[in-house]
Backbone as JSON, one array per atom type, in Angstrom:
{
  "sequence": "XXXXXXXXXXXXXXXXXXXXXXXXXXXXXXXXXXXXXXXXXXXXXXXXXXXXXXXXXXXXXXXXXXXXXXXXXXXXXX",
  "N": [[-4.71, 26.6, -8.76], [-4.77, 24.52, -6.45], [-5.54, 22.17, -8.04], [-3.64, 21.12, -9.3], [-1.54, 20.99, -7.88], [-2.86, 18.71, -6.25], [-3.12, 17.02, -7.96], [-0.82, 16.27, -8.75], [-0.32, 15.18, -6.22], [-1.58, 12.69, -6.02], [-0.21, 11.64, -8.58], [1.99, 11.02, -8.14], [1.9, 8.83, -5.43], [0.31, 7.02, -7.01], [1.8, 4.78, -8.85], [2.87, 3.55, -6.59], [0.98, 3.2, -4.59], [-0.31, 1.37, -6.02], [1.29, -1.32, -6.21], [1.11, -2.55, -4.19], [-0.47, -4.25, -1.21], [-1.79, -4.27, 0.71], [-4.4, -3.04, 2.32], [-4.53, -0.85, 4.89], [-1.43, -0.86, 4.9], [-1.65, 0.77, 2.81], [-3.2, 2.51, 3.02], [-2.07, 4.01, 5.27], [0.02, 4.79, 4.16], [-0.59, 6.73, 2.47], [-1.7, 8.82, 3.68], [0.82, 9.68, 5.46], [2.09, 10.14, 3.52], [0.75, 12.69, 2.1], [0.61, 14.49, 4.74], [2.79, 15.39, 4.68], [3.2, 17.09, 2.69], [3.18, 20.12, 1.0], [0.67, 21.19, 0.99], [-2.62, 22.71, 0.31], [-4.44, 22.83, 4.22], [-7.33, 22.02, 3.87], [-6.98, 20.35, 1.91], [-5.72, 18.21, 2.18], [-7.11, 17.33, 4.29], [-9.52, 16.9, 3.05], [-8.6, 14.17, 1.29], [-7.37, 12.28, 2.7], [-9.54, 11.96, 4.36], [-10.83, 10.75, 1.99], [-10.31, 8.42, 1.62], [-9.73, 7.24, 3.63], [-12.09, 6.06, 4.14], [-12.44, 4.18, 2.81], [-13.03, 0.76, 2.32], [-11.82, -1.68, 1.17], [-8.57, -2.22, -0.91], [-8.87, -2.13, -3.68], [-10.62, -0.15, -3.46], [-9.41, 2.33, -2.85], [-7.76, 2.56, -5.07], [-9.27, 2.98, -7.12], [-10.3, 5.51, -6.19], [-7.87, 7.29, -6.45], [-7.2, 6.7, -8.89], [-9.8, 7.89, -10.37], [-9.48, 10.17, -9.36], [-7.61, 11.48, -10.62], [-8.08, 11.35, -12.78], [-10.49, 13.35, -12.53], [-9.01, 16.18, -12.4], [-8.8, 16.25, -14.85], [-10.97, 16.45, -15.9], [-12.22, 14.24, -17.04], [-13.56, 12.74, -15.47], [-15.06, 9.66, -14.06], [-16.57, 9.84, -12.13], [-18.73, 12.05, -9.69]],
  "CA": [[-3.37, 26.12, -8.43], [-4.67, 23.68, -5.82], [-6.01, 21.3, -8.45], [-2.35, 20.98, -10.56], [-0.63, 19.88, -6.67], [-3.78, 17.41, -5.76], [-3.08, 15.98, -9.11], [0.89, 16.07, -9.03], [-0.23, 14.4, -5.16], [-2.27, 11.31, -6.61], [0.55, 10.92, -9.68], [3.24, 10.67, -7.23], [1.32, 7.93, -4.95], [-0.36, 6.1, -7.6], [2.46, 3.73, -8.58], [3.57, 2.86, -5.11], [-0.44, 2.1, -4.24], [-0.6, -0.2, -6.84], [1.72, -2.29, -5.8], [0.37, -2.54, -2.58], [-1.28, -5.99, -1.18], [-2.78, -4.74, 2.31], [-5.45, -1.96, 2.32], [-3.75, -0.54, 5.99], [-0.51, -0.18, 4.23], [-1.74, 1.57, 1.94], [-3.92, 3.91, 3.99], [-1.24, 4.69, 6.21], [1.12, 5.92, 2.95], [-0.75, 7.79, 1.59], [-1.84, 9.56, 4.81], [2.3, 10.05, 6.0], [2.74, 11.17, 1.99], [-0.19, 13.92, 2.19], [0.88, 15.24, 5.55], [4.38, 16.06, 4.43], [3.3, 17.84, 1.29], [2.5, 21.74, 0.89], [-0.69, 21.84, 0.44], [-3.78, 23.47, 1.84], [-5.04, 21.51, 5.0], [-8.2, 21.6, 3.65], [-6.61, 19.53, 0.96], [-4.91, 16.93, 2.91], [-8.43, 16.59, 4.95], [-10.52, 15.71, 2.01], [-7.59, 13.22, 0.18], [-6.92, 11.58, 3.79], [-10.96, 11.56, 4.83], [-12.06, 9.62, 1.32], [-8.38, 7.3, 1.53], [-10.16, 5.87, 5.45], [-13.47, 5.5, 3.87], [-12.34, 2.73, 1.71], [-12.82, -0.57, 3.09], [-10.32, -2.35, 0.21], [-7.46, -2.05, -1.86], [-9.72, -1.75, -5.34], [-11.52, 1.22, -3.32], [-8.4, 3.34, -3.02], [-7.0, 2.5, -6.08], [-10.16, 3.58, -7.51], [-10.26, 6.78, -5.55], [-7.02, 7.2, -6.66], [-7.66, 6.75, -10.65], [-10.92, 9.12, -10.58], [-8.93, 11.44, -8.59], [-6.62, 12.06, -11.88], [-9.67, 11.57, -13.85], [-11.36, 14.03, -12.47], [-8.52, 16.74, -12.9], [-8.36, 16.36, -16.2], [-12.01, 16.87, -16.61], [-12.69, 12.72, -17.9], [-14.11, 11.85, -14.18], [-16.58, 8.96, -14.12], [-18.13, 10.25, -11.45], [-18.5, 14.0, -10.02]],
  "C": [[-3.43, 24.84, -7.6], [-4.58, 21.98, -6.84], [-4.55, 20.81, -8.8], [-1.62, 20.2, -8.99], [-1.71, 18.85, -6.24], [-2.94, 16.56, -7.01], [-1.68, 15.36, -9.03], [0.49, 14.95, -7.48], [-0.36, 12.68, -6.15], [-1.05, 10.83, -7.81], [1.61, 10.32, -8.95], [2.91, 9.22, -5.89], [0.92, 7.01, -5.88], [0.47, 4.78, -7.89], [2.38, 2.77, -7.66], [2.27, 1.84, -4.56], [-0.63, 0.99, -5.01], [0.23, -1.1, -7.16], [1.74, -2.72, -4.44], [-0.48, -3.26, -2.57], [-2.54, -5.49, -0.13], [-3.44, -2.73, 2.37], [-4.93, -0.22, 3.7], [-2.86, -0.06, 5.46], [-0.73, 0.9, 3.64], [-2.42, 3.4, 2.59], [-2.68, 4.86, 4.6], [-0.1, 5.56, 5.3], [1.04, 6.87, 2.58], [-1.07, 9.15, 2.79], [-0.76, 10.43, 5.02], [2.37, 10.65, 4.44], [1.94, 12.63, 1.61], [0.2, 14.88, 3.1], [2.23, 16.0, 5.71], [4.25, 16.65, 3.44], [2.59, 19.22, 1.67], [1.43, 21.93, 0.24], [-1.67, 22.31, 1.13], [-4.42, 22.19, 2.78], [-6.21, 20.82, 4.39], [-8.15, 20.19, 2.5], [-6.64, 18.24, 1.34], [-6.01, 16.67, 3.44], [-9.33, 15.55, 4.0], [-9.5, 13.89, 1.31], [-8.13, 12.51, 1.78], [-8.81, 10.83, 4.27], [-11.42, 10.38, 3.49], [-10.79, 8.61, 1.3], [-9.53, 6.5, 3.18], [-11.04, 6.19, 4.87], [-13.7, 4.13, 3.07], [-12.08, 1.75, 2.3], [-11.68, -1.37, 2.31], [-9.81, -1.55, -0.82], [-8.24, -1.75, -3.15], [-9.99, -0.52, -4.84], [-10.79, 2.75, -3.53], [-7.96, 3.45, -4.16], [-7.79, 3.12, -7.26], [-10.33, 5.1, -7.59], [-9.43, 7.49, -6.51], [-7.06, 7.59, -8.51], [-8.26, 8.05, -11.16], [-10.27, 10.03, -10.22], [-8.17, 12.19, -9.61], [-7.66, 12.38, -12.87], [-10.4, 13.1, -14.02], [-10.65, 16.19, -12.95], [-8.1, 16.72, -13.89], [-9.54, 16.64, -16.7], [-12.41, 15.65, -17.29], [-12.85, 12.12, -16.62], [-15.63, 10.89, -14.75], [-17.18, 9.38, -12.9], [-18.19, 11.78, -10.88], [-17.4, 14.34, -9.45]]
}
């Protein structure tokens, strides 16, 4: 069940990030949009922990991509 709300998370952000210029912005959205959603903490830790590991805008947006990718089972990476 978790996987189907991570995924519905990342579909519902993905737009908005990618129109997004400044890396900060973006961090901080997705952060405030994770911490208001019902999901398990553990959830919101991992999303929020690899979201501040990304030095730029490609990195998240990346994240972000694979992250759908990967719930669907067509991840490039694990």
């Amino acid at each position: 069940m978790s996987k189907v709300q991570i995924k519905s998370i990342f579909e519902q952000i993905a737009s908005e990030v990618f129109n997004m210029k400044d890396v900060n912005k973006a961090k901080q959205f997705i952060t405030d949009f994770v911490n208001n959603k019902k999901i398990k903490d553990e959830d919101k830790i991992v999303i929020i922990d690899n979201v501040n590991k990304c030095k730029y805008l490609y990195q998240i947006q990346s994240y972000i991509c694979n992250s759908l990718l990967r719930y669907e089972g067509m991840s490039l990476n694990k």
